Structures are given as C-alpha cells and as structure tokens.
Short mmCIF file of C-alpha atoms in Angstrom, two decimals:
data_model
loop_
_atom_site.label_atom_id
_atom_site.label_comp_id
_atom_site.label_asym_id
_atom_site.label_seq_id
_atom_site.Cartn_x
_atom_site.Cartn_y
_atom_site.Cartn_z
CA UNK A 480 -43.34 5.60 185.16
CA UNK A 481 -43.47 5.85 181.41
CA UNK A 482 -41.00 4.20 179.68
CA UNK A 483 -38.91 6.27 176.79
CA UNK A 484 -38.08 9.48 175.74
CA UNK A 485 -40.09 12.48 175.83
CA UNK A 486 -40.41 12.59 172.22
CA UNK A 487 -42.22 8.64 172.61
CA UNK A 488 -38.64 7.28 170.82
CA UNK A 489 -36.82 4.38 171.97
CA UNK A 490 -34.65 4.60 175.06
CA UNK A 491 -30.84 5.58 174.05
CA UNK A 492 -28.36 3.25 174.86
CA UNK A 493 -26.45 3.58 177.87
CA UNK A 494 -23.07 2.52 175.96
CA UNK A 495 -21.65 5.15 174.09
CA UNK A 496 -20.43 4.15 170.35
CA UNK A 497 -16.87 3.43 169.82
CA UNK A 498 -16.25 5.20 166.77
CA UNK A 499 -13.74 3.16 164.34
CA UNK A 500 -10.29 4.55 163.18
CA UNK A 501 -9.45 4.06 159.24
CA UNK A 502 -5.95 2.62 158.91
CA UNK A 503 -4.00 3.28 155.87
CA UNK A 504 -2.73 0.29 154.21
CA UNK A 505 0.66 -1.07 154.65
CA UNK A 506 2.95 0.54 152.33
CA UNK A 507 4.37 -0.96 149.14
CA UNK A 508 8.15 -1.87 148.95
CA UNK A 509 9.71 -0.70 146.22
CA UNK A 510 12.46 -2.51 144.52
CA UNK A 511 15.46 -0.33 144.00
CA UNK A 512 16.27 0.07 140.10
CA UNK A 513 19.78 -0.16 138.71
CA UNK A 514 21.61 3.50 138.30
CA UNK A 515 19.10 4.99 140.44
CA UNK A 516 20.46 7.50 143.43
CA UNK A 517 22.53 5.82 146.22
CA UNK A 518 20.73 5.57 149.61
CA UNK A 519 22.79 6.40 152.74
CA UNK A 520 20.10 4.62 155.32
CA UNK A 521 17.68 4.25 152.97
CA UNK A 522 17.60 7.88 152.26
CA UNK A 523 18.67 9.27 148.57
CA UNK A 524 21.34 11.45 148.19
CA UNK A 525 21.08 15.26 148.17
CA UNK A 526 23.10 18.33 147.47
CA UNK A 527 23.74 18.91 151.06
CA UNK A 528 25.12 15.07 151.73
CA UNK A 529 27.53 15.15 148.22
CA UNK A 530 28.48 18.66 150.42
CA UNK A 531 29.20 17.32 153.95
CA UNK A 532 31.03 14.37 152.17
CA UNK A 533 33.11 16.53 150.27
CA UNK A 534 33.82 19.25 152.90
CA UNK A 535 35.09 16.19 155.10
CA UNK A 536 36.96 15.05 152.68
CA UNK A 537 38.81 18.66 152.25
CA UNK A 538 39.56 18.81 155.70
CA UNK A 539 40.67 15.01 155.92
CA UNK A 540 42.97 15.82 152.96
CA UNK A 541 44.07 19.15 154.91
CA UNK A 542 44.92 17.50 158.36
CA UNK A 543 46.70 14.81 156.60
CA UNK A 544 48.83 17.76 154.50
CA UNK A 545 49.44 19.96 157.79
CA UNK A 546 50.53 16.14 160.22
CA UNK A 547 52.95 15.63 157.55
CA UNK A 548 54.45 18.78 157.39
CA UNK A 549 54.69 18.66 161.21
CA UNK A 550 56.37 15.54 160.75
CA UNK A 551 59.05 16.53 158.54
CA UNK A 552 59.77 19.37 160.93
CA UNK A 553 60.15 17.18 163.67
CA UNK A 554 62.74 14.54 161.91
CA UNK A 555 64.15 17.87 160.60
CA UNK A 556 65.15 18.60 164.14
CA UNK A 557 65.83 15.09 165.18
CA UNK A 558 68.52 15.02 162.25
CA UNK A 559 70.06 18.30 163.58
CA UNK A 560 70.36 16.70 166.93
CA UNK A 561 72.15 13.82 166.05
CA UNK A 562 75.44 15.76 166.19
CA UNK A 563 77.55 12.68 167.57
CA UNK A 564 78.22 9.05 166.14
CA UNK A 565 78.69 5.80 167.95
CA UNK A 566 80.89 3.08 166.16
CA UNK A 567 81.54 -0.41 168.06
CA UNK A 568 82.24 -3.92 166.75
CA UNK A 569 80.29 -7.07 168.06
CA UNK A 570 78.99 -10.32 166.65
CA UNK A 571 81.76 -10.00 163.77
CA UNK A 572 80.34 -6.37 162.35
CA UNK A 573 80.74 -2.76 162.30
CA UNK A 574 77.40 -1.01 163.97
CA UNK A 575 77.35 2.76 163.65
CA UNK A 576 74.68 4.84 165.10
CA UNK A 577 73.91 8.63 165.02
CA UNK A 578 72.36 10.33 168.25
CA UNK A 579 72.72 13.43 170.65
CA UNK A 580 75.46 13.93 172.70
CA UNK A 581 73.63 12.44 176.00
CA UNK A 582 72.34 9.19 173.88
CA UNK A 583 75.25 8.28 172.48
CA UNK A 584 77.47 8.51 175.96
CA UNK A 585 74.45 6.57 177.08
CA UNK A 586 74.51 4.11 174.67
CA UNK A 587 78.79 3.68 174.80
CA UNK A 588 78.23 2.65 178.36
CA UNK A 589 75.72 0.46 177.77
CA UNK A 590 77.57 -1.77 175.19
CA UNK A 591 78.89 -5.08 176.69
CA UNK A 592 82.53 -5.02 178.36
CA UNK A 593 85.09 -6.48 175.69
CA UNK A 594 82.94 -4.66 172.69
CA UNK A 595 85.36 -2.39 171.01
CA UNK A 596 83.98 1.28 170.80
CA UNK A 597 84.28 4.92 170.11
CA UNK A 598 81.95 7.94 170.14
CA UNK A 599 82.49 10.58 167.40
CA UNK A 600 81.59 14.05 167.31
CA UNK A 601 79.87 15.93 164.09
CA UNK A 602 83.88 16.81 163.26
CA UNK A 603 85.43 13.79 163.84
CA UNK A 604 86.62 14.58 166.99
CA UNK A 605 87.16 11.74 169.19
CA UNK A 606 85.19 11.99 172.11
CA UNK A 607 85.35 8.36 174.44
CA UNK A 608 86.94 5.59 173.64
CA UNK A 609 87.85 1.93 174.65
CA UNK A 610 89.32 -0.30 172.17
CA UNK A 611 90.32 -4.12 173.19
CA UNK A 612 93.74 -3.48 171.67
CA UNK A 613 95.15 -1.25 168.68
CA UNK A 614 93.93 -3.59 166.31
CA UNK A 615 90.40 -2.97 166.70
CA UNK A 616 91.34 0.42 167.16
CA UNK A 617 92.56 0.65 163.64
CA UNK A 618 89.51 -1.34 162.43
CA UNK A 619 86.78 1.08 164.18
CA UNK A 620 88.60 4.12 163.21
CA UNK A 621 88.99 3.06 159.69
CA UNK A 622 85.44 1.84 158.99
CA UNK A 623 84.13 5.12 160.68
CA UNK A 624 86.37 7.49 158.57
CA UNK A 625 85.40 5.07 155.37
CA UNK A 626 81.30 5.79 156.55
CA UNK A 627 81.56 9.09 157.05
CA UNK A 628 83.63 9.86 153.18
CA UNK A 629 81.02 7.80 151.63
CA UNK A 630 78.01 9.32 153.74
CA UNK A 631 79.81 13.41 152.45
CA UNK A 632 80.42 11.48 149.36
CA UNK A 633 76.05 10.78 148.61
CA UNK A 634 76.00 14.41 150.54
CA UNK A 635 77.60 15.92 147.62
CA UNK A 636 75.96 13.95 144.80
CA UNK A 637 72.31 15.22 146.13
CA UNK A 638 73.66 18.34 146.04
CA UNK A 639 74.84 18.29 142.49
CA UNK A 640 71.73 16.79 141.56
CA UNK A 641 70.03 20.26 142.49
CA UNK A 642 73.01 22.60 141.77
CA UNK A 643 71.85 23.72 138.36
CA UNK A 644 68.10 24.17 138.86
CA UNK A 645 69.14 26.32 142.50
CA UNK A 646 71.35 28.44 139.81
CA UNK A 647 68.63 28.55 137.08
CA UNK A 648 65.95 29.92 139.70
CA UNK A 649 67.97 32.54 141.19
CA UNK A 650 67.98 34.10 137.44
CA UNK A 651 64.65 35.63 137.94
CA UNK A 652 63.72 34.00 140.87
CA UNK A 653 61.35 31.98 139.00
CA UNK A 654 60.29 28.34 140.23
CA UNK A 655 58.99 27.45 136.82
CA UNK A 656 63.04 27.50 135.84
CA UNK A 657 63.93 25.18 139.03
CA UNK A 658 61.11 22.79 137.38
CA UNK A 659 62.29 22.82 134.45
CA UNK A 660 65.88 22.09 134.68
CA UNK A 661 64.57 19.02 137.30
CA UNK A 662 62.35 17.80 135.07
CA UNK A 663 65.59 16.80 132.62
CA UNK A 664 67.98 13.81 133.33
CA UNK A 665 70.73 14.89 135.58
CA UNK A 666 73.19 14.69 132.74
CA UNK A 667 71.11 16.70 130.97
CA UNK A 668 70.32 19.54 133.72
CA UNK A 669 73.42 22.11 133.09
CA UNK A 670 72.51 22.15 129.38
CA UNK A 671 69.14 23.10 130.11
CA UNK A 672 70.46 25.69 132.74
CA UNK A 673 72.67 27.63 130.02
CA UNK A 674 69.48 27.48 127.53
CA UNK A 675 67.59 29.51 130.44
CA UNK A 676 70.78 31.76 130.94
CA UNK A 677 71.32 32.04 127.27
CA UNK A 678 67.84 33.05 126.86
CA UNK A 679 67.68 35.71 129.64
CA UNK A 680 70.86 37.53 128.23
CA UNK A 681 69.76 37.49 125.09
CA UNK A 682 65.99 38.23 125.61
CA UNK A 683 66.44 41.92 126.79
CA UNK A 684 62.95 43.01 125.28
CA UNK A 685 59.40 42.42 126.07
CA UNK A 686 56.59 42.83 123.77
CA UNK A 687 53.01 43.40 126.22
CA UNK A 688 49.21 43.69 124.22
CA UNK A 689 45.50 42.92 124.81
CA UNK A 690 43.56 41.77 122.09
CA UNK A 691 40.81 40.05 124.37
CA UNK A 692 43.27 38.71 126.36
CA UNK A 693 46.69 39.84 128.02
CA UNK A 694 49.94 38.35 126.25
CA UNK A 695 53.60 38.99 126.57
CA UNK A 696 56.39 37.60 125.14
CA UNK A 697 60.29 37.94 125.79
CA UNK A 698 62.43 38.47 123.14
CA UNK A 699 65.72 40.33 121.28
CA UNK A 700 65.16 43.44 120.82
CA UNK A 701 64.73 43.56 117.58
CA UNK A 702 62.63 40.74 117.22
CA UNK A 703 60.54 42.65 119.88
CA UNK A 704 60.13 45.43 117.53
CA UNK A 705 59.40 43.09 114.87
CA UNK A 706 56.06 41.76 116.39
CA UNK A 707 54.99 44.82 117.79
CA UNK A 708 54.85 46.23 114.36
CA UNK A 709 52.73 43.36 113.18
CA UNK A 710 50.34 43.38 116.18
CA UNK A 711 47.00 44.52 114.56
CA UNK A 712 46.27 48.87 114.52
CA UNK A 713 43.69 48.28 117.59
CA UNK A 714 45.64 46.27 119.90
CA UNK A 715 46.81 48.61 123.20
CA UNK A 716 50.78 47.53 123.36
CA UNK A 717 53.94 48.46 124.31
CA UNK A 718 57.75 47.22 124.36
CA UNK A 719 60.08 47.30 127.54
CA UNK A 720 63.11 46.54 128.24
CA UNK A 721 64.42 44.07 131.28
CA UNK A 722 65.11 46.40 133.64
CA UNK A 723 61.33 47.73 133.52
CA UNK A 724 61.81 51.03 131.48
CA UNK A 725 59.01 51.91 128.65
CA UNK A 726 61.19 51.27 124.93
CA UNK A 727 57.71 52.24 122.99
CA UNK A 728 54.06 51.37 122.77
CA UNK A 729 50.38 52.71 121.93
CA UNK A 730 47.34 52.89 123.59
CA UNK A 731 43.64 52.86 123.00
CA UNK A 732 43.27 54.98 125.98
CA UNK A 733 44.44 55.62 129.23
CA UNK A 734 42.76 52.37 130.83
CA UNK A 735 44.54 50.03 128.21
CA UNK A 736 48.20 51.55 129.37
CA UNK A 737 47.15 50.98 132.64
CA UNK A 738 46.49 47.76 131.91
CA UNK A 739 49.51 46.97 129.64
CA UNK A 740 51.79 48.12 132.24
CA UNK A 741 50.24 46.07 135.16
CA UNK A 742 50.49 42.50 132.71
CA UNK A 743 54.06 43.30 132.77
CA UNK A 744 54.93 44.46 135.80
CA UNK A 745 52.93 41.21 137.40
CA UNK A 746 54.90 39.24 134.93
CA UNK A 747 58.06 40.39 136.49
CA UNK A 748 56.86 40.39 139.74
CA UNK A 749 54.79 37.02 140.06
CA UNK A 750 53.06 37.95 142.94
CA UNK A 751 52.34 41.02 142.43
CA UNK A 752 47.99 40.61 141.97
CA UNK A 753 48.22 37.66 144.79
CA UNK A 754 49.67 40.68 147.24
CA UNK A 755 46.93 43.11 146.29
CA UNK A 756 44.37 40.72 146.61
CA UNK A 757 45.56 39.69 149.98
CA UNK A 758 45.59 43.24 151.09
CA UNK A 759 41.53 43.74 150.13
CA UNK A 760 40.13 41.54 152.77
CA UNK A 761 43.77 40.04 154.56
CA UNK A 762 42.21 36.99 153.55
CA UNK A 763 44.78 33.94 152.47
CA UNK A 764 42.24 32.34 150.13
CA UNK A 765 42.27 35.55 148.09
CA UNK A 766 46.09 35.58 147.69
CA UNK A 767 46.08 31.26 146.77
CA UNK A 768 43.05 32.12 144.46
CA UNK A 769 45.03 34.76 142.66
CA UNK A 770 48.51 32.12 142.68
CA UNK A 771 46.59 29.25 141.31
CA UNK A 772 46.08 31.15 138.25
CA UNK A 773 48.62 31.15 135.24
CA UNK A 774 50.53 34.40 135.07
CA UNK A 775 48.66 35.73 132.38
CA UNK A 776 45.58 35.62 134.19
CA UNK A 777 45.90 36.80 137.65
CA UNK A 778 45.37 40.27 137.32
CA UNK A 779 41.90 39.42 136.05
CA UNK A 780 41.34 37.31 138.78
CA UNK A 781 42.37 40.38 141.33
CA UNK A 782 40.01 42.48 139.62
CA UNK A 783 36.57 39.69 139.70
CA UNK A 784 37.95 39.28 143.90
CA UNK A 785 37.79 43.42 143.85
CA UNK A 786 34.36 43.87 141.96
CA UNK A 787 33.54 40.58 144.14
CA UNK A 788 34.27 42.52 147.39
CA UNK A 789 33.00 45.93 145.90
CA UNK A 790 36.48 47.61 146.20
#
C-alpha cells in the first residue's frame, strides 16, 4: 500500500497541536500617592460609600437620640415611684434611701437587728419604725426632717432658677423668650424678663413689607407709622396692631396683601407654614423642614414643599 496522502503530501501527524494560550503579564503595583482617595479594601471611595457612611451615621445619631429619650422616661417614672424614704443609723452614720413602698418595707426588714430605723412616706408620715431607744429616735427623726428641708430647699432654688424664663415664654408663647432670659446669669434673669414684658406692652404695632424679602418689625405705634412712611413707594406693606386687626397698609396687588398678611399672621402664629406643610403630604419631614427655618422664611419654604409636591 502506498504510503501518504492522496494529494502525494506527507502523512499528517497523528497528534493533534496543542495550541498555546497568551498570558497577560503580571500587573504593576502602584504605589499609593499622598492626598489621593482613601481605599476601603483597596477600593477608592465613591459617592455611594460617602452615602452609606453618612446614612449610618444619621441613623446611629437617631437611635442614640430616641435610647436616651427612652431613658429619661424611664428614670422619670422610677423617680415618681420612689414615694417612700428609708432612714437607719449603722457604722456611726445616717443612710437614707428613696424607693417604692414594697422596697423600702423590704429593705427595713432586712437591716440588721439593733440598727435604728424608720420608713417615711412622700408626706412625712411615719410608716414603721424601730428605734433602739428615744435617743436614736430623736437622732433619725431629726436628720430625716433636716434631709428632706434641705432636699425642698435645692427643690425650690431649681425652680427659681427657671421661674422668670417660664413667665417670659408664656407672654407670647415664644421659646426664643425662655432662651433668652436663660441665657443671662440668674441674678440677671428677672431684669431681662421685665425688658421682654416692657417691650410687649409697649410694642402694640407691627410694621409687615416685601422688598425681595419678607420683614416685620414690632414697635410703638407711632414709631410703626414712622417707618412705614419711609418704606420706599413700591414696597407692598401694611401696619397691625397686636391683637391682629389691619391699622393701614398698601399693596402692589392682590398677591402682595396676601402675602403681607400671611408674614404676619405666621409671625404670630410660629407654626403656622410648618402645619400647612404637614397637612400637604402628612409627612413629619415637611413640618421639621418648614421649623428649621427662621421665622421670616418659612412661608417660602411652604410654598418650594407645595410647588415641590405640585399642590
């Protein structure tokens, strides 16, 4: 038999060729630079990770905000429990300690026998008692009655220390007033609440315009009248008087007294745009949104939420 192919070639080869795969070379390390973006596993930083981050951080901040709160509450009601006081004498002192009703029986009969005690309810009454002789009975009832004067005594002063910024903010029920009596010494506080009474019984006028912006100032009345004859001829104003009714004003047209009016109206009823904007979607972020503003600007605010919502 004739050896090779038809065509008189050379016989193929009965191993097929193994056909050789390129590898790409190893890749370079780069040396990081100085200033250039942080790596979180050796990946840069992007919008979406400064995002995550700073969304957990909001919540973080939140929980931490809402524990608290639940924590106050609770030693709110742990304070309003401890109705009854135990006073006993051992080791040479005076112990008091506040608790329920229950604890503090609980607690008399667990003292040691010979250990001079007494268990006091929130009005002094004298509710169990065992005293070694009359003696110690003097001594426990005197250093409780001496505890609890000083304890209404520090009562009172924290009180006082409040007193005249409670009375400044139920003026106008505003909590800029409370602030700013609080923010003076407290021997300075009741002067600063008869500047903010003096001021409210003598400013019976305000003066409202836009020029740009809303503004609104509380005066006398005739210093009212004063600036709102110097307010320049284009300016939409008006003048009331504290108890809401229109004194005098002018208009560019029926959209600026709409306007006019509203400013004031929100100024004497701070939350007036907050409200509105809550009703639009019942959405709680719309009324804070509103609130975080200063006074002067939250009716604009209402109306970008409005136009933002298409109302």
């Amino acid at each position: 038999r004739p050896t090779g192919t038809m065509g008189g070639g050379p016989e193929p080869s009965q191993t097929k060729p193994v056909r050789k795969l390129k590898c790409s070379p190893p890749r370079k390390q780069v040396e990081k630079k100085a200033g250039s973006t942080p790596l979180i596993d050796d990946t840069p930083w992007c919008a979406m990770h400064i995002l995550v981050a700073a969304l957990a951080f909001i919540c973080h901040l939140d929980a931490r905000e809402k524990c608290e709160g639940e924590i106050a509450r609770l030693e709110s009601l742990v304070d309003n429990a401890r109705t009854h006081t135990v006073a006993w004498h051992a080791d040479g002192q005076h112990q008091l300690l506040r608790l329920d009703e229950a604890s503090a029986l609980i607690v008399f009969d667990a003292l040691p026998a010979g250990v001079s005690r007494a268990v006091f309810s929130e009005d002094d009454t004298l509710v169990k008692k065992w005293f070694f002789d009359e003696h110690w009975e003097l001594e426990i009832m005197n250093h409780y009655h001496a505890r609890a004067e000083r304890a209404a005594t520090e009562q009172q002063q924290r009180q006082e220390t409040t007193l005249h910024a409670d009375r400044a903010y139920q003026i106008q029920g505003k909590q800029e007033d409370y602030d700013r009596v609080m923010s003076k010494p407290v021997e300075l506080r009741e002067r600063e609440f008869e500047l903010i009474s003096h001021d409210y019984e003598t400013r019976t006028h305000s003066v409202v315009w836009h020029d740009g912006h809303y503004h609104i100032l509380h005066l006398d009345a005739d210093s009212a009248m004063e600036v709102y004859g110097l307010l320049p001829e284009w300016a939409s104003r008006a003048v009331f008087r504290k108890d809401g009714t229109f004194a005098t004003g002018w208009f560019h047209s029926e959209h600026w007294k709409q306007g006019v009016q509203s400013h004031y109206f929100a100024s004497a009823h701070p939350t007036l745009y907050a409200d509105k904007a809550y009703q639009l979607r019942g959405e709680q972020r719309d009324y804070d949104r509103v609130m975080s503003k200063s006074q002067e600007l939250r009716m604009q605010e209402f109306e970008t939420i409005a136009r933002e919502c298409g109302c």
